[in-house]
Amino acid sequence: MKQYDAIVIGAGILGCMTARSLRRWNISTLLLEKEEDVCRGITRANSAIVYAGYDNKPGSLKAALTVRGNADMEALCEELEVPFSRCGSLLVAYEPEAVPKLEKKLSNGRKNGVPGLKLLSGPEAEAMEPMLKKGVAAALYAPSTGTVNPWLLGIAAYENALQNGAEAILGREVLAIRPCPEGYQVETREEVYQTRMVFNCAGAFADRVQGLAFAPEVKLKLDGAEYLVFDRLAKKPERVIFYQTQSSGKGITAIPCTEGNLLIAGVRKDMTIPYATSPEGLVEMLDRVKELLPETDTGLVIRSFGAVRPNPYRDSGESIPDYVIENPAPGFYSLIGVKTPGLTCAEGLGMLLAQRGAEYLSAEENPDFDPKRRGISEKDNDILCQCEQISRAEILEAIRRGASTVEAVKRRVGSGMGRCQGSRCSGEIARLLEEYGHGSL
Amino acid sequence: MDHYDILIIGGGAAGVSAARAASGRRVLLADRGPALGGVLLQCTHRGFGNNQTGPEYMEHLLRDFPESVELALNTTVLSVSPEKTALLSGREFGRREVSFDHLILAAGCREIPAGALPIGGTRPEGVYTAGQMQALMNLRGYVPEGPAVILGSGDLGLIMAKHLAEAGLEVTLVEKKDSCGGMARNRRCLSEYPIRLLCGDTLAVLHGEKKLSGCTTAKGVYLPCKSLLIAVGLRPEQELIAHLAQPEWLTLCGNCRQVHPMVEAVVQEGKQAGAAVKKAIEVCL
Ligand SMILES: Cc1cc2nc3c(=O)[nH]c(=O)nc-3n(C[C@H](O)[C@H](O)[C@H](O)COP(=O)(O)OP(=O)(O)OC[C@H]3O[C@@H](n4cnc5c(N)ncnc54)[C@H](O)[C@@H]3O)c2cc1C
Ligand SMILES: Cc1cc2nc3c(=O)[nH]c(=O)nc-3n(C[C@H](O)[C@H](O)[C@H](O)COP(=O)(O)OP(=O)(O)OC[C@H]3O[C@@H](n4cnc5c(N)ncnc54)[C@H](O)[C@@H]3O)c2cc1C
C-alpha cells in the first residue's frame, strides 16, 4: 500500500491550491480526482471575479480571506503566470430605495479594509461606464475588484504542485475512507492508499466525502446559475457591473473577462440537473442584458453554460454564512460549501489547510519549494485556432503537460473558445491528440 | 516589407476567381489551408457546376491558374491595419508583414455554433456544426455515432442528412419553419432515405452528462441521439476588418460579403471584384 502524509480529495481550485501549499512543507502529498481532468467541477463554471470584500460580514473569515486574497492576487497570478486584470467594479442601483444597501456595503467594506471604495452619484457612475442604462441612482465603486480565469488559475496551481513533488491521479474516485491507527486508508476502485491526513476538497460532493468517514455537520443544498459568453467583438463595460433589480430580487453581473469576452452571470435558480441551463433562463438573461446595457448586440452570444452552487447548512436547517474548516477527527480536514468568493479565497484557504496540516505533523518547511509556474508561452506560426489565434506549438505544449482531450487543451490554451466554438479546429486538435497517444474525438 | 498591388485573403472559390481576374498586377493570395479551394474541398457530394464534386469543381477553377499570382498557403492573416498593411503567419515562412494598395477579402463564412442558440440543458460531447461534421467525415474518415439529429433543414442540413443516412445512421431533421428549406435537389434525400422531418419545431434542451444522450424539442418531443448537427446558418467572416470604416481600398466578395447558396454566384462575384480592382489600379496609372 502506498503511503502519504496527506491525501487531498478533489482537484478543483481548492484541492489544487491545498496540494500546492502542502508542498511548502515536507509533506508527501497525493491529489485524487474523479474526473479525467482537473477543475471540471464548480471551478469550471463561475463568475471569474476577484471580489473586493465589501459583501462579507466584518470579522468573518470570509471577509478577511477575501480582502487578503484580492490584495495578493497580482502576486499569485504573476507567480503562476495566469492573466489577471484589476478592472474595478460598480454595484449599481436604479431605485433610490436601494441606495441604503450600497451605504451598508460601503461601511462593511471600510470595516473589512477594502481599499478605495467610493459611493458614486448616478451621473458619476454613468460617466465612468457609458454603456450603462441611464437613470442610475447611485453606485458603489470598488477599484480593487478584478477578474481572473478560474480554471487556468486552478490548472496553474496544479502544475506547480506537481512541479514541487506532489503526486496526482486523475480519473480516480475516492469511494471509502477508513480511520486506522496510522491515520486513514483511502480507497478507490483501483487502489487503497495509506495516509496520515485527509484534506477533503470535494466541492459539491464534500459533505458526502466527509460522510465516508464521519457524519458531516455541514450538508450541502445545491442550486444553480446560468451564464452567457459574448464574442470578443461585443462591446463591454470596462469594469465588473453588479446589477440587482429591487423588485424581483433578480439581477445579472456583467464581467469583462481577461480573455476579452463579455461574460454575463445570471440569477440563482433551482437546480434539477447539474450544470444544465434552461431555455427560459437564457432568454430571460438576454432581456436583462438589454435592460442594463442597452447597446449590447445580443446576437453576439457564442456560448452559454450552467453552474452548480453548494450552499452549506446545518441539520437544524440554519444556513452557514462563513467558511468553516471542519475537523471531525485528528488529521481530517474538510472544506464544505465554499461558494462565492471561493476563487478569491482559494490560495488563502489552501494555505490555512496546509498550515493546520503542518502543525499537526510538526512538518518541516520544504527548502526547495518553488512557487513559480511557467505559463504556456511557446508559439509558432502555424495557427490552428483561427478565432483565438492559437498556434500548433501552444497546443502541443498543452498536450505535453497532460491535456488528453480537445476540451482539456481548450481550457489550457483557449483554442476553440472563440466565435466558431472550435468547429474548425477541433478536428485537427483531436488528430494531434491521437498522434500523441490520446483517444479519438 | 513586401508591397503588393492587391492582397487577397482567402483562397476559396471567391478568392481564386478574384485572383484570376486581377492577375497582371502584383497579387498575393493567402489562405490558411494547405491547398486552394476553401469549403469546396470538403464537399464530396455532386452539387457543383456540371454535376461535379467540390474538389472537381475546384480543379476546373484552377485550370491555367496564372503563375504571376503569388501564393501563400498554410498562412493565416492575423490582422489588417488602416495603414494598408497586413500581418501574416505562415507555417513555412513565419511572421511576415506586407503592405498593399487594395485588399480583397474573400474569407468565406463560418457556421453558427450551438452555443449561440438559446438551447438549454447540459453541454455534452457529440454536438457539432454540420460543416464541421462534413469536414470530419469527408477529410478525416470519421463516422459519428447514431442516431443523429440535425437542427435546420437548409441545404447544408439536407446534404448532411443524406450523408449520415448513407453512412447507415438514423436521422431526424428538426426545422423551425413550417416546411423544409433548401433546394429541390437537396430535398430529394427525404424520399430516398428514411429521414424523419419535424417541422414547426426547434430544439429546447440537450441531455447527457458527458456524452449526448438525446434532446427535447420546444414542443416536447424527446429525440434520443448520440450526435447533433447544428445547421442553422452561416455568418460572413468579416471580423478581420471590423475595426475599419469601410475604406475605399477594401472589396469583399463571395460568402464573406454575403452568404451564397450556389458556387457559380460566388465565382461571378470574385471575378467582378478582381476585375474592378485591377481596373481601378490601371485607371490611376
Ligand atoms: C455560480 C458560482 C459563481 C461563482 N463566482 C465566483 C466568483 O466570481 N469569484 C469567486 O471568488 N468565487 C466564485 N465562486 C466560488 C468558486 O467558484 C468556488 O468556491 C470554487 O470554485 C470551489 O472550488 P472547489 O475546489 O471547492 O470545487 P470544485 O471545483 O467542484 O472541485 C471539487 C473536485 O472534487 C472532485 N471530487 C468530488 N468527489 C470526489 C471523490 N469522491 N473522489 C475524487 N474526487 C472527487 C470533483 O470532481 C471536483 O473536481 C462561484 C461559485 C459559483 C457556484
Ligand atoms: C458546407 C457547404 C456546402 C455547399 N454546397 C454547395 C453545393 O452543393 N453546390 C453549390 O453550388 N454551392 C454549395 N455551397 C456554396 C458554395 O460552394 C460556397 O459558398 C463557395 O464555395 C464559397 O466560396 P468562398 O470563396 O466565398 O468561401 P470559402 O470556400 O469558405 O473560402 C474562404 C477561404 O478563406 C480562408 N480564410 C478565411 N480567413 C482567412 C484568414 N484570416 N487568413 C487566411 N485564410 C483565410 C478559408 O480558410 C477558406 O479557405 C456550399 C457551401 C457550404 C458552406
Short mmCIF file of C-alpha atoms in Angstrom, two decimals, chain A residues 36-242:
data_model
loop_
_atom_site.label_atom_id
_atom_site.label_comp_id
_atom_site.label_asym_id
_atom_site.label_seq_id
_atom_site.Cartn_x
_atom_site.Cartn_y
_atom_site.Cartn_z
CA GLU A 36 -10.30 12.88 -16.20
CA ASP A 37 -9.03 16.43 -15.79
CA VAL A 38 -8.64 18.96 -13.01
CA CYS A 39 -11.07 21.83 -12.38
CA ARG A 40 -14.03 20.20 -14.09
CA GLY A 41 -16.43 20.91 -11.21
CA ILE A 42 -17.58 24.19 -9.69
CA THR A 43 -14.30 25.78 -10.67
CA ARG A 44 -15.06 25.47 -14.37
CA ALA A 45 -18.31 27.46 -14.19
CA ASN A 46 -18.32 30.62 -12.12
CA SER A 47 -18.11 34.37 -12.44
CA ALA A 48 -14.31 34.73 -12.58
CA ILE A 49 -14.43 37.73 -10.27
CA VAL A 50 -11.76 38.55 -7.74
CA TYR A 51 -14.04 40.12 -5.16
CA ALA A 52 -13.11 43.26 -3.27
CA GLY A 53 -14.62 42.05 0.00
CA TYR A 54 -17.37 44.53 0.92
CA ASP A 55 -20.12 41.89 0.82
CA ASN A 56 -18.86 39.91 3.74
CA LYS A 57 -19.59 40.38 7.38
CA PRO A 58 -16.87 42.28 9.21
CA GLY A 59 -14.87 39.98 11.40
CA SER A 60 -15.69 36.87 9.41
CA LEU A 61 -13.10 34.52 7.98
CA LYS A 62 -14.65 35.14 4.57
CA ALA A 63 -14.13 38.88 4.82
CA ALA A 64 -10.52 38.53 5.93
CA LEU A 65 -9.65 35.95 3.27
CA THR A 66 -11.38 37.87 0.50
CA VAL A 67 -9.67 41.17 1.18
CA ARG A 68 -6.32 39.45 1.51
CA GLY A 69 -6.89 37.18 -1.46
CA ASN A 70 -7.80 40.20 -3.53
CA ALA A 71 -4.70 42.12 -2.47
CA ASP A 72 -2.44 39.12 -3.12
CA MET A 73 -3.95 38.14 -6.47
CA GLU A 74 -1.48 40.10 -8.60
CA ALA A 75 1.48 38.42 -6.97
CA LEU A 76 -0.15 34.99 -7.16
CA CYS A 77 -1.02 35.40 -10.82
CA GLU A 78 2.48 36.58 -11.54
CA GLU A 79 3.96 33.54 -9.82
CA LEU A 80 1.65 31.21 -11.67
CA GLU A 81 1.68 33.17 -14.96
CA VAL A 82 -2.06 33.48 -15.21
CA PRO A 83 -3.70 36.61 -16.63
CA PHE A 84 -5.31 38.88 -14.07
CA SER A 85 -6.98 42.21 -14.54
CA ARG A 86 -7.69 44.65 -11.75
CA CYS A 87 -10.55 46.24 -13.62
CA GLY A 88 -12.63 47.52 -10.70
CA SER A 89 -16.38 47.16 -10.25
CA LEU A 90 -19.58 49.13 -9.91
CA LEU A 91 -22.53 47.92 -7.90
CA VAL A 92 -25.34 49.91 -9.48
CA ALA A 93 -28.73 50.78 -8.07
CA TYR A 94 -31.51 52.32 -10.10
CA GLU A 95 -34.09 52.60 -7.33
CA PRO A 96 -33.47 55.24 -4.62
CA GLU A 97 -34.71 52.68 -2.06
CA ALA A 98 -31.69 50.53 -2.86
CA VAL A 99 -29.17 53.23 -2.00
CA PRO A 100 -29.10 52.46 1.74
CA LYS A 101 -27.97 48.95 0.78
CA LEU A 102 -24.99 50.43 -1.01
CA GLU A 103 -24.21 52.57 2.02
CA LYS A 104 -24.29 49.50 4.21
CA LYS A 105 -21.89 47.71 1.88
CA LEU A 106 -19.64 50.75 1.86
CA SER A 107 -19.43 50.75 5.62
CA ASN A 108 -18.93 46.98 5.68
CA GLY A 109 -16.20 47.30 3.15
CA ARG A 110 -14.44 50.03 5.08
CA LYS A 111 -14.53 47.89 8.21
CA ASN A 112 -13.11 45.00 6.22
CA GLY A 113 -10.27 47.15 4.93
CA VAL A 114 -11.34 47.22 1.28
CA PRO A 115 -9.24 49.92 -0.41
CA GLY A 116 -10.59 52.85 -2.41
CA LEU A 117 -14.34 52.25 -2.04
CA LYS A 118 -16.45 55.18 -3.15
CA LEU A 119 -20.15 55.85 -3.37
CA LEU A 120 -20.81 57.48 -6.73
CA SER A 121 -23.75 59.58 -7.82
CA GLY A 122 -25.77 58.41 -10.81
CA PRO A 123 -24.10 60.82 -13.25
CA GLU A 124 -20.66 59.89 -11.95
CA ALA A 125 -21.37 56.20 -12.48
CA GLU A 126 -22.81 56.82 -15.94
CA ALA A 127 -19.74 58.81 -16.90
CA MET A 128 -17.50 56.02 -15.69
CA GLU A 129 -19.42 53.35 -17.62
CA PRO A 130 -21.20 55.00 -20.55
CA MET A 131 -22.75 51.67 -21.59
CA LEU A 132 -24.99 51.64 -18.52
CA LYS A 133 -28.67 52.31 -18.94
CA LYS A 134 -29.30 55.90 -17.90
CA GLY A 135 -31.02 56.66 -14.64
CA VAL A 136 -28.53 55.21 -12.16
CA ALA A 137 -29.47 56.31 -8.65
CA ALA A 138 -26.10 55.54 -7.09
CA ALA A 139 -23.25 53.09 -7.45
CA LEU A 140 -20.63 51.61 -5.20
CA TYR A 141 -17.25 51.77 -6.90
CA ALA A 142 -14.63 49.24 -5.84
CA PRO A 143 -11.35 49.81 -7.66
CA SER A 144 -9.76 46.64 -6.28
CA THR A 145 -12.21 44.19 -7.87
CA GLY A 146 -10.59 42.11 -10.59
CA THR A 147 -11.10 39.20 -12.94
CA VAL A 148 -9.07 36.07 -13.44
CA ASN A 149 -9.50 32.89 -15.44
CA PRO A 150 -10.69 30.48 -12.72
CA TRP A 151 -9.79 27.15 -14.26
CA LEU A 152 -6.46 28.42 -15.53
CA LEU A 153 -5.60 29.54 -12.01
CA GLY A 154 -6.52 26.07 -10.77
CA ILE A 155 -4.58 24.32 -13.52
CA ALA A 156 -1.57 26.53 -12.81
CA ALA A 157 -1.70 25.69 -9.10
CA TYR A 158 -1.99 22.01 -10.04
CA GLU A 159 1.04 22.14 -12.32
CA ASN A 160 3.00 23.97 -9.65
CA ALA A 161 2.02 21.41 -7.02
CA LEU A 162 3.32 18.60 -9.25
CA GLN A 163 6.44 20.55 -10.06
CA ASN A 164 7.05 20.70 -6.32
CA GLY A 165 6.72 16.99 -5.85
CA ALA A 166 3.03 16.41 -5.20
CA GLU A 167 1.61 13.36 -6.94
CA ALA A 168 -1.78 13.33 -8.59
CA ILE A 169 -4.00 10.70 -10.12
CA LEU A 170 -6.90 11.76 -12.28
CA GLY A 171 -9.91 9.62 -13.04
CA ARG A 172 -9.75 8.16 -9.54
CA GLU A 173 -12.77 8.48 -7.31
CA VAL A 174 -12.49 8.10 -3.56
CA LEU A 175 -15.12 5.55 -2.54
CA ALA A 176 -14.29 4.85 1.08
CA ILE A 177 -12.22 6.32 3.88
CA ARG A 178 -11.37 4.20 6.93
CA PRO A 179 -9.77 5.61 10.05
CA CYS A 180 -6.90 3.39 11.23
CA PRO A 181 -4.19 3.73 13.88
CA GLU A 182 -1.73 5.38 11.48
CA GLY A 183 -4.33 7.74 10.11
CA TYR A 184 -6.64 6.82 7.25
CA GLN A 185 -7.00 4.32 4.47
CA VAL A 186 -8.40 5.93 1.36
CA GLU A 187 -9.99 3.56 -1.09
CA THR A 188 -10.53 3.93 -4.78
CA ARG A 189 -11.75 1.29 -7.21
CA GLU A 190 -8.19 0.75 -8.38
CA GLU A 191 -6.08 1.07 -5.25
CA VAL A 192 -6.02 1.72 -1.50
CA TYR A 193 -3.72 4.35 -0.05
CA GLN A 194 -2.48 4.92 3.46
CA THR A 195 -2.27 8.49 4.70
CA ARG A 196 -1.74 10.39 7.92
CA MET A 197 -4.05 13.22 6.88
CA VAL A 198 -7.05 13.71 4.62
CA PHE A 199 -7.98 17.04 3.06
CA ASN A 200 -11.49 16.90 1.70
CA CYS A 201 -11.85 19.47 -1.09
CA ALA A 202 -14.59 17.64 -2.99
CA GLY A 203 -16.64 20.72 -3.88
CA ALA A 204 -20.28 19.87 -4.42
CA PHE A 205 -19.60 16.38 -3.04
CA ALA A 206 -17.69 17.47 0.07
CA ASP A 207 -20.48 16.57 2.51
CA ARG A 208 -20.72 13.10 1.03
CA VAL A 209 -16.96 12.60 1.07
CA GLN A 210 -16.82 13.52 4.75
CA GLY A 211 -19.73 11.16 5.24
CA LEU A 212 -17.49 8.31 4.06
CA ALA A 213 -15.72 8.54 7.42
CA PHE A 214 -17.63 10.87 9.75
CA ALA A 215 -21.13 12.24 9.86
CA PRO A 216 -20.88 15.70 8.33
CA GLU A 217 -22.21 18.52 10.49
CA VAL A 218 -22.48 20.63 7.41
CA LYS A 219 -24.59 19.50 4.48
CA LEU A 220 -24.97 20.92 1.03
CA LYS A 221 -28.01 22.03 -0.83
CA LEU A 222 -27.17 22.61 -4.47
CA ASP A 223 -28.67 25.27 -6.65
CA GLY A 224 -27.57 26.73 -9.94
CA ALA A 225 -26.83 29.79 -12.02
CA GLU A 226 -26.58 30.46 -15.72
CA TYR A 227 -24.07 32.22 -17.91
CA LEU A 228 -23.76 33.76 -21.35
CA VAL A 229 -20.47 34.40 -23.15
CA PHE A 230 -20.27 37.05 -25.85
CA ASP A 231 -17.97 37.33 -28.83
CA ARG A 232 -14.84 39.34 -28.13
CA LEU A 233 -16.12 41.93 -30.58
CA ALA A 234 -19.14 42.68 -28.41
CA LYS A 235 -18.97 46.00 -26.65
CA LYS A 236 -18.35 45.56 -22.96
CA PRO A 237 -18.07 47.66 -19.85
CA GLU A 238 -14.57 48.27 -18.53
CA ARG A 239 -15.44 47.17 -15.02
CA VAL A 240 -17.46 44.40 -13.47
CA ILE A 241 -21.07 45.61 -13.16
CA PHE A 242 -23.24 44.15 -10.41
#
